[in-house]
XYZ file of N, CA and C in Angstrom:
351
model
N -14.510 16.087 -12.994
C -15.358 16.818 -12.028
C -14.592 17.002 -10.713
N -13.923 15.981 -10.314
C -13.237 16.055 -9.001
C -12.202 17.181 -8.994
N -11.513 17.360 -10.109
C -10.423 18.390 -10.169
C -10.836 19.600 -11.041
N -12.102 19.673 -11.319
C -12.634 20.798 -12.163
C -11.916 20.996 -13.441
N -11.720 19.861 -14.151
C -11.097 19.904 -15.467
C -9.557 19.976 -15.469
N -8.930 19.861 -14.345
C -7.473 19.923 -14.286
C -6.969 18.593 -13.740
N -6.764 17.580 -14.619
C -6.362 16.250 -14.165
C -5.001 16.247 -13.461
N -4.113 17.205 -13.730
C -2.854 17.257 -13.070
C -2.958 17.573 -11.567
N -4.102 18.107 -11.226
C -4.299 18.475 -9.798
C -4.813 17.273 -8.973
N -5.026 16.151 -9.637
C -5.584 14.982 -8.909
C -4.533 14.355 -8.004
N -4.834 14.196 -6.767
C -3.967 13.546 -5.783
C -4.699 12.437 -5.041
N -3.958 11.556 -4.410
C -4.579 10.499 -3.592
C -5.449 11.119 -2.526
N -5.007 12.173 -1.930
C -5.770 12.818 -0.861
C -7.130 13.292 -1.387
N -7.161 13.880 -2.549
C -8.438 14.328 -3.154
C -9.373 13.150 -3.424
N -8.751 12.112 -3.994
C -9.559 10.877 -4.321
C -10.188 10.357 -3.034
N -9.393 10.201 -1.981
C -9.915 9.589 -0.748
C -10.926 10.509 -0.038
N -10.751 11.821 -0.153
C -11.779 12.738 0.375
C -13.106 12.473 -0.350
N -13.030 12.248 -1.628
C -14.273 12.002 -2.387
C -14.760 10.587 -2.168
N -13.944 9.631 -1.898
C -14.386 8.275 -1.525
C -15.217 8.363 -0.269
N -14.762 9.179 0.693
C -15.511 9.325 1.931
C -16.893 9.979 1.719
N -17.020 10.704 0.561
C -18.313 11.320 0.176
C -19.119 10.407 -0.715
N -18.640 9.175 -0.948
C -19.285 8.171 -1.805
C -19.404 8.668 -3.268
N -18.430 9.437 -3.733
C -18.421 9.876 -5.107
C -18.129 8.661 -6.015
N -19.000 8.381 -6.956
C -18.848 7.151 -7.823
C -17.522 7.103 -8.566
N -17.037 8.225 -9.095
C -15.762 8.200 -9.814
C -14.609 7.931 -8.869
N -14.622 8.543 -7.694
C -13.553 8.287 -6.690
C -13.581 6.842 -6.223
N -14.775 6.326 -6.025
C -14.863 4.913 -5.590
C -14.342 3.973 -6.662
N -14.625 4.309 -7.911
C -14.112 3.481 -9.018
C -12.565 3.544 -9.118
N -12.028 4.744 -8.940
C -10.555 4.907 -8.951
C -9.920 4.129 -7.800
N -10.499 4.258 -6.611
C -9.982 3.530 -5.449
C -10.070 2.007 -5.664
N -11.226 1.564 -6.195
C -11.397 0.117 -6.435
C -10.386 -0.416 -7.447
N -10.134 0.334 -8.494
C -9.156 -0.073 -9.523
C -7.772 -0.138 -8.905
N -7.372 0.854 -8.152
C -6.056 0.839 -7.523
C -5.947 -0.317 -6.512
N -6.984 -0.610 -5.752
C -6.954 -1.704 -4.813
C -6.867 -3.057 -5.516
N -7.555 -3.169 -6.639
C -7.532 -4.371 -7.447
C -6.085 -4.638 -7.958
N -5.451 -3.608 -8.446
C -4.082 -3.753 -8.953
C -3.143 -4.095 -7.815
N -3.302 -3.462 -6.670
C -2.478 -3.766 -5.526
C -2.687 -5.222 -5.060
N -3.922 -5.689 -5.086
C -4.230 -7.076 -4.745
C -3.541 -8.040 -5.683
N -3.488 -7.720 -6.965
C -2.805 -8.556 -7.939
C -1.309 -8.688 -7.571
N -0.685 -7.559 -7.270
C 0.751 -7.579 -6.945
C 0.970 -8.335 -5.665
N 0.136 -8.061 -4.635
C 0.325 -8.747 -3.346
C 0.026 -10.234 -3.481
N -0.894 -10.606 -4.374
C -1.177 -12.016 -4.618
C 0.045 -12.720 -5.166
N 0.757 -12.086 -6.102
C 1.996 -12.621 -6.652
C 3.057 -12.796 -5.562
N 3.166 -11.758 -4.705
C 4.140 -11.838 -3.637
C 3.804 -12.979 -2.682
N 2.549 -13.077 -2.316
C 2.113 -14.170 -1.406
C 2.407 -15.505 -2.031
N 2.025 -15.706 -3.274
C 2.212 -17.025 -3.908
C 3.689 -17.403 -4.123
N 4.500 -16.436 -4.384
C 5.925 -16.709 -4.652
C 6.794 -16.793 -3.389
N 6.512 -15.926 -2.427
C 7.404 -15.769 -1.253
C 6.816 -16.277 0.028
N 5.521 -16.371 0.136
C 4.839 -16.837 1.346
C 5.288 -16.080 2.598
N 5.217 -14.737 2.551
C 5.631 -13.988 3.760
C 4.576 -14.131 4.882
N 5.009 -13.890 6.082
C 4.076 -13.934 7.222
C 3.490 -12.575 7.475
N 4.139 -11.525 6.918
C 3.667 -10.169 7.115
C 3.995 -9.284 5.908
N 3.036 -8.517 5.474
C 3.212 -7.515 4.445
C 2.804 -6.194 5.058
N 3.720 -5.224 5.052
C 3.427 -3.879 5.591
C 3.377 -2.897 4.425
N 2.256 -2.239 4.280
C 2.092 -1.250 3.226
C 2.327 0.154 3.834
N 3.217 0.948 3.201
C 3.601 2.195 3.750
C 3.479 3.301 2.723
N 3.718 4.506 3.183
C 3.692 5.650 2.304
C 2.532 6.574 2.603
N 2.517 7.680 1.992
C 1.488 8.730 2.253
C 0.083 8.259 1.962
N -0.075 7.415 0.970
C -1.423 6.935 0.623
C -2.011 6.115 1.772
N -1.192 5.555 2.629
C -1.717 4.734 3.734
C -2.266 5.582 4.846
N -2.295 6.908 4.690
C -3.076 7.724 5.603
C -4.547 7.389 5.480
N -4.894 6.784 4.368
C -6.289 6.376 4.092
C -6.374 4.836 4.161
N -5.579 4.233 5.011
C -5.590 2.751 5.084
C -6.972 2.167 5.357
N -7.787 2.896 6.072
C -9.132 2.433 6.345
C -9.943 2.259 5.099
N -9.587 2.963 4.014
C -10.308 2.875 2.738
C -9.592 1.958 1.753
N -8.411 1.492 2.103
C -7.630 0.708 1.158
C -7.552 -0.769 1.603
N -7.111 -1.020 2.831
C -6.797 -2.398 3.237
C -8.007 -3.349 3.105
N -9.167 -2.912 3.542
C -10.343 -3.779 3.472
C -10.615 -4.209 2.029
N -10.514 -3.239 1.119
C -10.806 -3.516 -0.302
C -9.721 -4.443 -0.908
N -8.463 -4.199 -0.561
C -7.386 -5.050 -1.057
C -7.612 -6.495 -0.602
N -7.898 -6.646 0.686
C -8.116 -7.985 1.266
C -9.355 -8.662 0.566
N -10.359 -7.869 0.232
C -11.515 -8.384 -0.456
C -11.173 -8.937 -1.802
N -10.265 -8.278 -2.556
C -9.875 -8.719 -3.886
C -8.822 -9.832 -3.853
N -8.061 -9.921 -2.814
C -6.906 -10.824 -2.749
C -7.229 -12.307 -3.042
N -8.348 -12.852 -2.645
C -8.603 -14.279 -2.982
C -8.580 -14.616 -4.482
N -8.847 -13.609 -5.337
C -8.774 -13.858 -6.774
C -7.368 -14.066 -7.271
N -6.396 -13.638 -6.502
C -5.014 -13.614 -7.018
C -4.017 -14.335 -6.126
N -4.491 -15.025 -5.090
C -3.555 -15.722 -4.198
C -4.154 -17.022 -3.705
N -3.255 -17.935 -3.323
C -3.668 -19.198 -2.800
C -4.141 -19.023 -1.330
N -5.234 -19.703 -0.957
C -5.782 -19.538 0.366
C -4.803 -19.874 1.463
N -4.007 -20.931 1.271
C -3.033 -21.328 2.279
C -1.993 -20.229 2.494
N -1.649 -19.511 1.449
C -0.674 -18.430 1.586
C -1.255 -17.230 2.341
N -2.531 -16.906 1.988
C -3.212 -15.773 2.672
C -3.405 -16.071 4.165
N -3.709 -17.295 4.436
C -4.059 -17.708 5.800
C -2.903 -17.427 6.784
N -1.674 -17.503 6.304
C -0.523 -17.338 7.196
C 0.170 -15.988 7.038
N -0.541 -15.020 6.406
C 0.085 -13.719 6.199
C -0.852 -12.596 6.695
N -0.271 -11.725 7.459
C -1.017 -10.513 7.908
C -0.624 -9.348 6.974
N -1.616 -8.601 6.566
C -1.375 -7.433 5.742
C -1.849 -6.229 6.580
N -0.945 -5.294 6.801
C -1.325 -4.142 7.621
C -0.624 -2.874 7.144
N -1.105 -1.759 7.648
C -0.536 -0.471 7.323
C 0.671 -0.218 8.200
N 1.693 0.386 7.635
C 2.874 0.749 8.402
C 2.540 1.774 9.476
N 3.426 1.810 10.442
C 3.149 2.806 11.568
C 4.092 3.971 11.561
N 5.030 4.012 10.585
C 6.024 5.066 10.538
C 5.607 6.240 9.695
N 4.434 6.171 9.064
C 3.951 7.261 8.270
C 4.575 7.320 6.902
N 4.451 8.483 6.210
C 4.911 8.611 4.837
C 6.409 8.593 4.683
N 7.162 8.706 5.763
C 8.623 8.689 5.683
C 9.205 7.331 5.929
N 8.414 6.271 5.907
C 8.860 4.935 6.207
C 9.994 4.503 5.297
N 9.928 4.799 4.013
C 10.965 4.355 3.081
C 12.305 5.013 3.394
N 12.258 6.313 3.734
C 13.476 7.020 4.068
C 14.045 6.495 5.378
N 13.190 6.213 6.345
C 13.644 5.706 7.627
C 14.274 4.312 7.446
N 13.621 3.503 6.598
C 14.154 2.166 6.349
C 15.492 2.221 5.608
N 15.618 3.092 4.661
C 16.895 3.242 3.940
C 18.017 3.685 4.893
N 17.710 4.650 5.746
C 18.707 5.133 6.707
C 19.086 3.999 7.682
N 18.110 3.232 8.151
C 18.397 2.118 9.057
C 19.282 1.079 8.369
N 18.980 0.802 7.081
C 19.791 -0.186 6.357
C 21.196 0.334 6.196
N 21.383 1.612 5.846
C 22.705 2.180 5.696
C 23.511 2.079 7.006
N 22.859 2.367 8.111
C 23.521 2.257 9.420
C 23.940 0.852 9.744
N 23.046 -0.113 9.404
C 23.402 -1.526 9.601
C 24.624 -1.927 8.807
N 24.674 -1.461 7.546
C 25.811 -1.791 6.678
C 27.120 -1.143 7.216
N 27.025 0.051 7.704
C 28.188 0.730 8.250
C 28.701 -0.023 9.487
N 27.796 -0.464 10.341
C 28.170 -1.196 11.554
C 28.764 -2.536 11.170
N 28.206 -3.177 10.128
C 28.670 -4.505 9.747
C 30.040 -4.433 9.133
N 30.307 -3.449 8.271
C 31.540 -3.391 7.533
C 32.557 -2.417 8.173
N 32.110 -1.496 8.995
C 33.000 -0.520 9.555
C 33.321 0.622 8.612
N 32.677 0.601 7.454
C 32.885 1.696 6.468
C 32.029 2.883 6.831
N 32.414 4.041 6.265
C 31.580 5.225 6.426
C 30.835 5.484 5.105
N 29.868 6.338 5.217
C 29.063 6.637 4.000
C 29.739 7.720 3.223
């Protein structure tokens, strides 16, 4: 229904637009995605005990609809002591964060080794 019979047209933006309209299917899709993300983050928390997890990318334009739900599911998949010392937040660099990070890393390596790309 969301894509009028064309599942290839489904995007995160469309889903989150429909979440804001309280569409039951969109809410279910969002909840499933957040549950899976909570599982992965729970594993990261339990294994690495980070103090900060930053979620980035285009989908985080809807962080207001994602983070709260992920944090709600997280206790099922992580130890309380690990969650207590870790902040989970949306990145501030927008959808190009990965590219910016890769470029910054490349520059650091060039400065460290003196090599060129």
